[in-house]
GROMACS .gro file of C-alpha atoms in nm:
model
  384
    1MET     CA    1   0.223  -8.862  -7.015
    2THR     CA    2   0.383  -9.049  -6.710
    3THR     CA    3   0.465  -8.823  -6.422
    4ASN     CA    4   0.785  -8.871  -6.227
    5LEU     CA    5   0.678  -8.926  -5.865
    6PHE     CA    6   1.036  -8.867  -5.743
    7HIS     CA    7   1.042  -8.505  -5.882
    8ARG     CA    8   0.702  -8.427  -5.696
    9VAL     CA    9   0.803  -8.529  -5.346
   10PRO     CA   10   0.962  -8.186  -5.249
   11SER     CA   11   0.648  -7.999  -5.328
   12LEU     CA   12   0.437  -8.272  -5.155
   13CYS     CA   13   0.647  -8.237  -4.842
   14SER     CA   14   0.604  -7.857  -4.837
   15LEU     CA   15   0.233  -7.880  -4.861
   16LEU     CA   16   0.221  -8.144  -4.578
   17LEU     CA   17   0.428  -7.899  -4.352
   18ALA     CA   18   0.196  -7.597  -4.420
   19VAL     CA   19  -0.102  -7.814  -4.334
   20ALA     CA   20   0.062  -7.919  -4.013
   21LEU     CA   21   0.150  -7.583  -3.909
   22LEU     CA   22  -0.220  -7.460  -3.986
   23GLY     CA   23  -0.345  -7.751  -3.770
   24SER     CA   24  -0.116  -7.652  -3.479
   25CYS     CA   25  -0.239  -7.287  -3.484
   26ALA     CA   26  -0.607  -7.400  -3.509
   27GLY     CA   27  -0.549  -7.612  -3.187
   28GLU     CA   28  -0.503  -7.291  -2.988
   29ASP     CA   29  -0.772  -7.070  -2.820
   30SER     CA   30  -0.809  -6.799  -3.094
   31SER     CA   31  -1.041  -6.595  -2.856
   32THR     CA   32  -0.754  -6.497  -2.619
   33PRO     CA   33  -0.639  -6.132  -2.705
   34LEU     CA   34  -0.261  -6.029  -2.700
   35SER     CA   35  -0.174  -5.910  -2.341
   36ILE     CA   36  -0.008  -5.570  -2.310
   37ALA     CA   37   0.083  -5.407  -1.978
   38PRO     CA   38  -0.087  -5.077  -1.925
   39VAL     CA   39   0.122  -4.744  -1.861
   40THR     CA   40   0.014  -4.591  -1.535
   41LEU     CA   41   0.093  -4.260  -1.361
   42LEU     CA   42   0.299  -4.317  -1.060
   43SER     CA   43   0.372  -3.970  -0.922
   44ILE     CA   44   0.367  -3.590  -0.987
   45ASP     CA   45   0.651  -3.354  -0.917
   46VAL     CA   46   0.541  -2.990  -0.864
   47THR     CA   47   0.794  -2.724  -0.916
   48PRO     CA   48   0.915  -2.492  -0.773
   49ALA     CA   49   0.884  -2.700  -0.446
   50THR     CA   50   0.930  -2.378  -0.239
   51SER     CA   51   0.888  -2.030  -0.348
   52THR     CA   52   0.815  -1.678  -0.231
   53VAL     CA   53   0.641  -1.390  -0.417
   54PRO     CA   54   0.517  -1.041  -0.313
   55ALA     CA   55   0.136  -0.986  -0.304
   56GLY     CA   56   0.014  -0.901  -0.657
   57ALA     CA   57   0.286  -1.088  -0.840
   58THR     CA   58   0.241  -1.414  -1.032
   59LEU     CA   59   0.444  -1.737  -1.035
   60GLN     CA   60   0.422  -2.030  -1.287
   61PHE     CA   61   0.404  -2.377  -1.151
   62THR     CA   62   0.483  -2.696  -1.343
   63ALA     CA   63   0.371  -3.050  -1.286
   64THR     CA   64   0.595  -3.333  -1.416
   65GLY     CA   65   0.453  -3.695  -1.422
   66THR     CA   66   0.657  -4.005  -1.377
   67PHE     CA   67   0.510  -4.326  -1.536
   68SER     CA   68   0.517  -4.698  -1.488
   69ASN     CA   69   0.724  -4.737  -1.805
   70SER     CA   70   0.998  -4.502  -1.660
   71THR     CA   71   0.917  -4.221  -1.873
   72THR     CA   72   0.836  -3.864  -1.770
   73GLN     CA   73   0.601  -3.598  -1.910
   74ASP     CA   74   0.509  -3.231  -1.853
   75LEU     CA   75   0.160  -3.241  -1.743
   76THR     CA   76   0.115  -2.865  -1.705
   77SER     CA   77  -0.063  -2.807  -2.027
   78THR     CA   78  -0.173  -3.171  -2.144
   79THR     CA   79  -0.534  -3.286  -2.150
   80THR     CA   80  -0.429  -3.652  -2.101
   81PRO     CA   81  -0.395  -3.721  -1.823
   82ALA     CA   82  -0.556  -3.396  -1.699
   83VAL     CA   83  -0.432  -3.207  -1.405
   84THR     CA   84  -0.617  -2.997  -1.159
   85TRP     CA   85  -0.445  -2.710  -0.965
   86THR     CA   86  -0.575  -2.602  -0.630
   87SER     CA   87  -0.453  -2.356  -0.359
   88SER     CA   88  -0.514  -2.462   0.003
   89VAL     CA   89  -0.575  -2.095   0.106
   90VAL     CA   90  -0.728  -1.897  -0.182
   91GLY     CA   91  -0.727  -1.577   0.040
   92ILE     CA   92  -0.348  -1.599   0.022
   93ALA     CA   93  -0.291  -1.712  -0.346
   94THR     CA   94  -0.506  -1.839  -0.627
   95ILE     CA   95  -0.400  -2.057  -0.922
   96ASN     CA   96  -0.564  -2.095  -1.259
   97GLU     CA   97  -0.601  -2.404  -1.471
   98ASN     CA   98  -0.255  -2.356  -1.636
   99GLY     CA   99  -0.065  -2.346  -1.307
  100LEU     CA  100  -0.022  -1.977  -1.288
  101ALA     CA  101  -0.039  -1.859  -0.923
  102THR     CA  102  -0.119  -1.511  -0.805
  103GLY     CA  103  -0.033  -1.380  -0.468
  104ILE     CA  104  -0.324  -1.216  -0.284
  105ALA     CA  105  -0.221  -1.151   0.078
  106THR     CA  106   0.059  -1.228   0.335
  107GLY     CA  107   0.081  -1.596   0.431
  108VAL     CA  108   0.159  -1.950   0.339
  109THR     CA  109  -0.037  -2.180   0.104
  110THR     CA  110   0.012  -2.514  -0.060
  111ILE     CA  111  -0.008  -2.541  -0.430
  112THR     CA  112  -0.131  -2.898  -0.547
  113ALA     CA  113  -0.151  -3.064  -0.880
  114THR     CA  114  -0.393  -3.379  -0.893
  115SER     CA  115  -0.431  -3.602  -1.179
  116GLY     CA  116  -0.793  -3.626  -1.309
  117GLY     CA  117  -0.935  -3.966  -1.224
  118ILE     CA  118  -0.642  -4.099  -1.051
  119ASP     CA  119  -0.543  -4.046  -0.696
  120THR     CA  120  -0.194  -3.913  -0.780
  121SER     CA  121  -0.083  -3.550  -0.674
  122GLY     CA  122   0.212  -3.336  -0.586
  123SER     CA  123   0.250  -3.012  -0.401
  124GLY     CA  124   0.464  -2.705  -0.349
  125THR     CA  125   0.474  -2.441  -0.081
  126LEU     CA  126   0.413  -2.078  -0.182
  127THR     CA  127   0.486  -1.779   0.065
  128VAL     CA  128   0.330  -1.457  -0.016
  129THR     CA  129   0.489  -1.130   0.133
  130THR     CA  130   0.387  -0.778   0.119
  131LEU     CA  131   0.518  -0.566  -0.156
  132PRO     CA  132   0.843  -0.387  -0.083
  133PRO     CA  133   0.794  -0.008  -0.058
  134SER     CA  134   0.882   0.184  -0.365
  135LEU     CA  135   0.935   0.545  -0.447
  136ALA     CA  136   0.848   0.715  -0.772
  137LEU     CA  137   0.830   1.076  -0.884
  138PHE     CA  138   0.469   1.202  -0.880
  139ALA     CA  139   0.515   1.567  -0.975
  140GLY     CA  140   0.790   1.821  -0.977
  141LYS     CA  141   1.167   1.832  -1.066
  142ILE     CA  142   1.434   1.685  -0.852
  143GLY     CA  143   1.698   1.949  -0.777
  144GLY     CA  144   1.514   2.233  -0.962
  145ASN     CA  145   1.296   2.494  -0.802
  146GLY     CA  146   1.015   2.656  -1.005
  147ASN     CA  147   0.652   2.749  -1.039
  148ALA     CA  148   0.559   2.592  -1.353
  149ASP     CA  149   0.240   2.413  -1.399
  150GLY     CA  150   0.217   2.081  -1.596
  151THR     CA  151   0.217   1.714  -1.579
  152GLY     CA  152   0.467   1.511  -1.365
  153ALA     CA  153   0.826   1.631  -1.402
  154ALA     CA  154   0.727   1.928  -1.622
  155ALA     CA  155   0.588   2.090  -1.314
  156SER     CA  156   0.800   2.262  -1.058
  157PHE     CA  157   0.774   2.375  -0.703
  158ASP     CA  158   0.970   2.587  -0.451
  159GLY     CA  159   0.985   2.462  -0.081
  160PRO     CA  160   0.663   2.270  -0.057
  161ALA     CA  161   0.579   2.241   0.316
  162GLY     CA  162   0.247   2.063   0.356
  163VAL     CA  163   0.021   1.825   0.156
  164ALA     CA  164  -0.329   1.699   0.197
  165THR     CA  165  -0.574   1.487  -0.014
  166ASP     CA  166  -0.932   1.472  -0.094
  167SER     CA  167  -1.185   1.198  -0.145
  168ALA     CA  168  -1.128   1.232  -0.536
  169GLY     CA  169  -0.764   1.154  -0.512
  170ASN     CA  170  -0.634   1.511  -0.570
  171VAL     CA  171  -0.333   1.625  -0.383
  172TYR     CA  172  -0.304   1.999  -0.238
  173VAL     CA  173   0.032   2.148  -0.180
  174ALA     CA  174   0.127   2.439   0.035
  175ASP     CA  175   0.411   2.558  -0.200
  176ARG     CA  176   0.563   2.783   0.061
  177SER     CA  177   0.840   2.971  -0.121
  178ASN     CA  178   0.626   3.038  -0.428
  179TYR     CA  179   0.347   3.174  -0.184
  180THR     CA  180   0.087   2.950  -0.367
  181ILE     CA  181  -0.151   2.653  -0.315
  182ARG     CA  182  -0.104   2.377  -0.582
  183LYS     CA  183  -0.350   2.108  -0.688
  184ILE     CA  184  -0.222   1.771  -0.832
  185THR     CA  185  -0.472   1.536  -0.993
  186SER     CA  186  -0.421   1.146  -0.950
  187ALA     CA  187  -0.261   1.171  -1.306
  188GLY     CA  188   0.004   1.403  -1.173
  189VAL     CA  189  -0.139   1.719  -1.350
  190VAL     CA  190  -0.021   2.020  -1.154
  191THR     CA  191  -0.215   2.363  -1.150
  192THR     CA  192  -0.215   2.659  -0.935
  193LEU     CA  193  -0.528   2.670  -0.728
  194ALA     CA  194  -0.472   3.003  -0.559
  195GLY     CA  195  -0.215   3.275  -0.527
  196THR     CA  196   0.055   3.396  -0.762
  197ALA     CA  197   0.414   3.281  -0.764
  198GLY     CA  198   0.660   3.515  -0.620
  199VAL     CA  199   0.384   3.740  -0.491
  200PRO     CA  200   0.357   3.726  -0.115
  201GLY     CA  201   0.068   3.876   0.069
  202SER     CA  202  -0.274   3.828   0.255
  203TYR     CA  203  -0.536   3.930   0.016
  204ASP     CA  204  -0.842   3.735  -0.023
  205GLY     CA  205  -0.980   3.673  -0.370
  206THR     CA  206  -1.018   3.418  -0.647
  207GLY     CA  207  -0.738   3.222  -0.774
  208ALA     CA  208  -0.436   3.449  -0.874
  209ALA     CA  209  -0.613   3.744  -0.712
  210ALA     CA  210  -0.556   3.582  -0.362
  211SER     CA  211  -0.219   3.605  -0.198
  212PHE     CA  212  -0.040   3.401   0.076
  213GLN     CA  213   0.236   3.507   0.313
  214ASN     CA  214   0.393   3.173   0.440
  215PRO     CA  215   0.168   2.884   0.366
  216ARG     CA  216   0.272   2.583   0.574
  217GLY     CA  217  -0.002   2.321   0.655
  218VAL     CA  218  -0.296   2.231   0.438
  219ALA     CA  219  -0.612   2.024   0.504
  220THR     CA  220  -0.936   1.931   0.319
  221ASP     CA  221  -1.287   1.872   0.430
  222SER     CA  222  -1.570   1.655   0.282
  223ALA     CA  223  -1.708   1.941   0.095
  224GLY     CA  224  -1.390   1.987  -0.116
  225ASN     CA  225  -1.269   2.303   0.082
  226VAL     CA  226  -0.902   2.340   0.157
  227TYR     CA  227  -0.760   2.510   0.477
  228VAL     CA  228  -0.417   2.662   0.500
  229ALA     CA  229  -0.204   2.767   0.791
  230ASP     CA  230  -0.074   3.093   0.657
  231SER     CA  231   0.171   3.286   0.881
  232THR     CA  232  -0.064   3.414   1.148
  233THR     CA  233  -0.393   3.328   0.984
  234ILE     CA  234  -0.600   3.028   0.879
  235ARG     CA  235  -0.726   3.064   0.522
  236LYS     CA  236  -1.007   2.874   0.339
  237ILE     CA  237  -1.021   2.791  -0.021
  238THR     CA  238  -1.332   2.668  -0.200
  239SER     CA  239  -1.301   2.405  -0.483
  240SER     CA  240  -1.332   2.686  -0.716
  241GLY     CA  241  -1.032   2.887  -0.579
  242VAL     CA  242  -1.216   3.134  -0.365
  243VAL     CA  243  -0.985   3.235  -0.085
  244THR     CA  244  -1.122   3.384   0.251
  245THR     CA  245  -0.949   3.446   0.580
  246LEU     CA  246  -1.140   3.207   0.830
  247ALA     CA  247  -0.954   3.327   1.139
  248GLY     CA  248  -0.661   3.525   1.270
  249ARG     CA  249  -0.530   3.861   1.144
  250ALA     CA  250  -0.237   3.907   0.896
  251GLY     CA  251   0.074   4.043   1.046
  252LEU     CA  252  -0.046   4.024   1.422
  253ILE     CA  253   0.058   3.752   1.667
  254GLY     CA  254  -0.129   3.663   1.977
  255THR     CA  255  -0.310   3.411   2.193
  256THR     CA  256  -0.658   3.563   2.185
  257ASP     CA  257  -0.965   3.341   2.125
  258GLY     CA  258  -1.275   3.473   1.958
  259PRO     CA  259  -1.445   3.489   1.612
  260GLY     CA  260  -1.267   3.565   1.287
  261ALA     CA  261  -1.026   3.844   1.297
  262THR     CA  262  -1.042   3.913   1.673
  263ALA     CA  263  -0.856   3.569   1.734
  264LEU     CA  264  -0.483   3.571   1.698
  265PHE     CA  265  -0.228   3.292   1.644
  266ASP     CA  266   0.152   3.267   1.662
  267SER     CA  267   0.298   3.075   1.363
  268PRO     CA  268   0.039   2.809   1.315
  269TYR     CA  269   0.204   2.507   1.138
  270GLY     CA  270  -0.048   2.224   1.103
  271VAL     CA  271  -0.413   2.210   1.024
  272ALA     CA  272  -0.670   1.935   1.020
  273ALA     CA  273  -1.034   1.925   0.970
  274ASP     CA  274  -1.303   1.684   1.109
  275SER     CA  275  -1.627   1.566   0.959
  276ALA     CA  276  -1.821   1.844   1.135
  277GLY     CA  277  -1.630   2.099   0.951
  278ASN     CA  278  -1.418   2.225   1.254
  279VAL     CA  279  -1.059   2.302   1.188
  280TYR     CA  280  -0.771   2.205   1.453
  281VAL     CA  281  -0.445   2.408   1.446
  282ALA     CA  282  -0.112   2.328   1.577
  283ASP     CA  283  -0.039   2.690   1.711
  284ALA     CA  284   0.340   2.618   1.729
  285PHE     CA  285   0.488   2.932   1.901
  286ASN     CA  286   0.194   2.943   2.142
  287SER     CA  287   0.245   2.572   2.222
  288THR     CA  288  -0.136   2.505   2.204
  289VAL     CA  289  -0.393   2.322   1.999
  290ARG     CA  290  -0.674   2.554   1.878
  291LYS     CA  291  -1.009   2.478   1.740
  292VAL     CA  292  -1.174   2.679   1.474
  293THR     CA  293  -1.549   2.618   1.403
  294SER     CA  294  -1.689   2.642   1.039
  295ALA     CA  295  -1.805   3.002   1.145
  296GLY     CA  296  -1.450   3.089   1.239
  297VAL     CA  297  -1.486   3.096   1.611
  298VAL     CA  298  -1.156   3.006   1.770
  299THR     CA  299  -1.105   2.830   2.109
  300THR     CA  300  -0.808   2.674   2.272
  301LEU     CA  301  -0.880   2.312   2.297
  302ALA     CA  302  -0.578   2.213   2.500
  303GLY     CA  303  -0.251   2.370   2.639
  304THR     CA  304  -0.180   2.719   2.781
  305ALA     CA  305  -0.029   2.989   2.551
  306ASP     CA  306   0.346   3.041   2.610
  307VAL     CA  307   0.366   2.764   2.851
  308ARG     CA  308   0.590   2.486   2.718
  309GLY     CA  309   0.578   2.148   2.881
  310SER     CA  310   0.486   1.794   2.854
  311ALA     CA  311   0.217   1.748   3.107
  312ASP     CA  312  -0.092   1.525   3.036
  313GLY     CA  313  -0.433   1.660   3.144
  314THR     CA  314  -0.734   1.838   3.054
  315GLY     CA  315  -0.758   2.161   2.853
  316ALA     CA  316  -0.511   2.432   3.001
  317ALA     CA  317  -0.377   2.160   3.246
  318ALA     CA  318  -0.198   1.989   2.958
  319SER     CA  319   0.111   2.147   2.810
  320PHE     CA  320   0.302   2.108   2.466
  321ASN     CA  321   0.632   2.201   2.318
  322PHE     CA  322   0.621   2.352   1.964
  323PRO     CA  323   0.346   2.135   1.826
  324THR     CA  324   0.373   2.125   1.438
  325GLY     CA  325   0.139   1.869   1.293
  326VAL     CA  326  -0.222   1.754   1.364
  327ALA     CA  327  -0.471   1.493   1.241
  328THR     CA  328  -0.804   1.383   1.321
  329ASP     CA  329  -1.009   1.052   1.326
  330SER     CA  330  -1.373   0.962   1.283
  331ALA     CA  331  -1.425   0.966   1.660
  332GLY     CA  332  -1.331   1.323   1.714
  333ASN     CA  333  -0.994   1.262   1.843
  334VAL     CA  334  -0.698   1.496   1.745
  335TYR     CA  335  -0.341   1.356   1.719
  336VAL     CA  336  -0.061   1.596   1.766
  337ALA     CA  337   0.307   1.594   1.659
  338ASP     CA  338   0.464   1.758   1.961
  339SER     CA  339   0.790   1.795   1.803
  340GLY     CA  340   0.974   1.980   2.087
  341ASN     CA  341   0.889   1.705   2.318
  342ARG     CA  342   0.957   1.421   2.064
  343THR     CA  343   0.625   1.263   2.139
  344ILE     CA  344   0.271   1.191   1.984
  345ARG     CA  345  -0.022   1.326   2.182
  346LYS     CA  346  -0.399   1.244   2.175
  347VAL     CA  347  -0.658   1.496   2.257
  348THR     CA  348  -1.013   1.398   2.290
  349SER     CA  349  -1.295   1.619   2.177
  350ALA     CA  350  -1.335   1.717   2.550
  351GLY     CA  351  -0.973   1.840   2.556
  352VAL     CA  352  -0.838   1.546   2.744
  353VAL     CA  353  -0.459   1.509   2.656
  354THR     CA  354  -0.248   1.191   2.674
  355THR     CA  355   0.075   1.090   2.544
  356LEU     CA  356   0.019   0.820   2.286
  357ALA     CA  357   0.387   0.735   2.209
  358GLY     CA  358   0.728   0.855   2.296
  359THR     CA  359   0.882   0.991   2.594
  360ALA     CA  360   0.934   1.377   2.643
  361ASN     CA  361   1.277   1.509   2.560
  362VAL     CA  362   1.413   1.158   2.484
  363PRO     CA  363   1.521   1.132   2.122
  364GLY     CA  364   1.556   0.805   1.948
  365SER     CA  365   1.418   0.541   1.696
  366THR     CA  366   1.305   0.255   1.910
  367ASP     CA  367   0.986   0.080   1.799
  368GLY     CA  368   0.753  -0.058   2.047
  369THR     CA  369   0.440   0.012   2.265
  370ALA     CA  370   0.420   0.330   2.463
  371SER     CA  371   0.506   0.141   2.787
  372VAL     CA  372   0.824  -0.023   2.615
  373ARG     CA  373   0.928   0.303   2.484
  374ARG     CA  374   0.916   0.471   2.818
  375ARG     CA  375   1.100   0.188   2.992
  376THR     CA  376   1.375   0.231   2.729
  377ALA     CA  377   1.386   0.603   2.813
  378ALA     CA  378   1.409   0.533   3.175
  379ARG     CA  379   1.699   0.310   3.132
  380ARG     CA  380   1.886   0.587   2.909
  381THR     CA  381   1.813   0.832   3.191
  382GLU     CA  382   1.974   0.607   3.457
  383VAL     CA  383   2.272   0.558   3.235
  384ARG     CA  384   2.322   0.928   3.200
   0.00000   0.00000   0.00000
């Protein structure tokens, strides 16, 4: 059979064209891979850039990466590329691996996010402030008097006049108009430690068998005893509620020093105890600061009975004007709220009295050191 060459030409041309194309491709270097430009991380933006939190609070930071292909990505929780978070001052704030910062103390720190393996980072400034003061009901009812024991708002008081705490976190209250001493645990559970509500008196005894006439100030010692400034006496209550009269005589006022019932007071308002078991008394109407040993021996540490004034000095050479509150420190000093003089006085263990802050008979609310306060008082006196 004779084949028509004319009809086979197109197929032959197609074959020759394919061979030519293959030859052209074979002439190139087949070992060279296809070139693709890599995407690199150009920058990291940390937000918030500037922020403030109170100590104890947390704040979430985020890190956003910008790449060479004009895209962005949240890097906060990704593993590729990895981000490491750091705080420049860990004593001010810490930050975890997820960008959550926690304020520790007042100050300023820099929060930085750095990409792992790449010298790229971003940062923000975090300022930590102190916590604002807050007020919460611990125990008792607002606007309602009573004598109920209980927890929190289920308990009630009537004219609480003084408070003190012990090393276990308990609070003791001179519940003045109830004639009782109350105890509040750290959980807010209120019980009556001694005395009976609505029953005034001066009897010693245990718990409800004891009575109080006008409890004002309370203090505690390291042994768990509670001391009470009660009308004209200083009372002692053990942790089990046993009440005794440490010094003074019920119903009798006076200025006499001496042991136990031979000593006399005139409206003691505040009490404080030191580490040696001594009790210090702001003997308000006598305008003196008294000292009572653990054995009940009373002496006048500073001031002169019935002599009101503001003089600094040692012992009887110093004078006070209706002192109402006292506190002690570990060095044996006594601090006195000299209410009639509007000053805070310091009394050493040797009875040396100085005016720590304020100026006698000058009311006001100016903050500052004692010298600044006195200069302010002097200017006010000149104006008058």
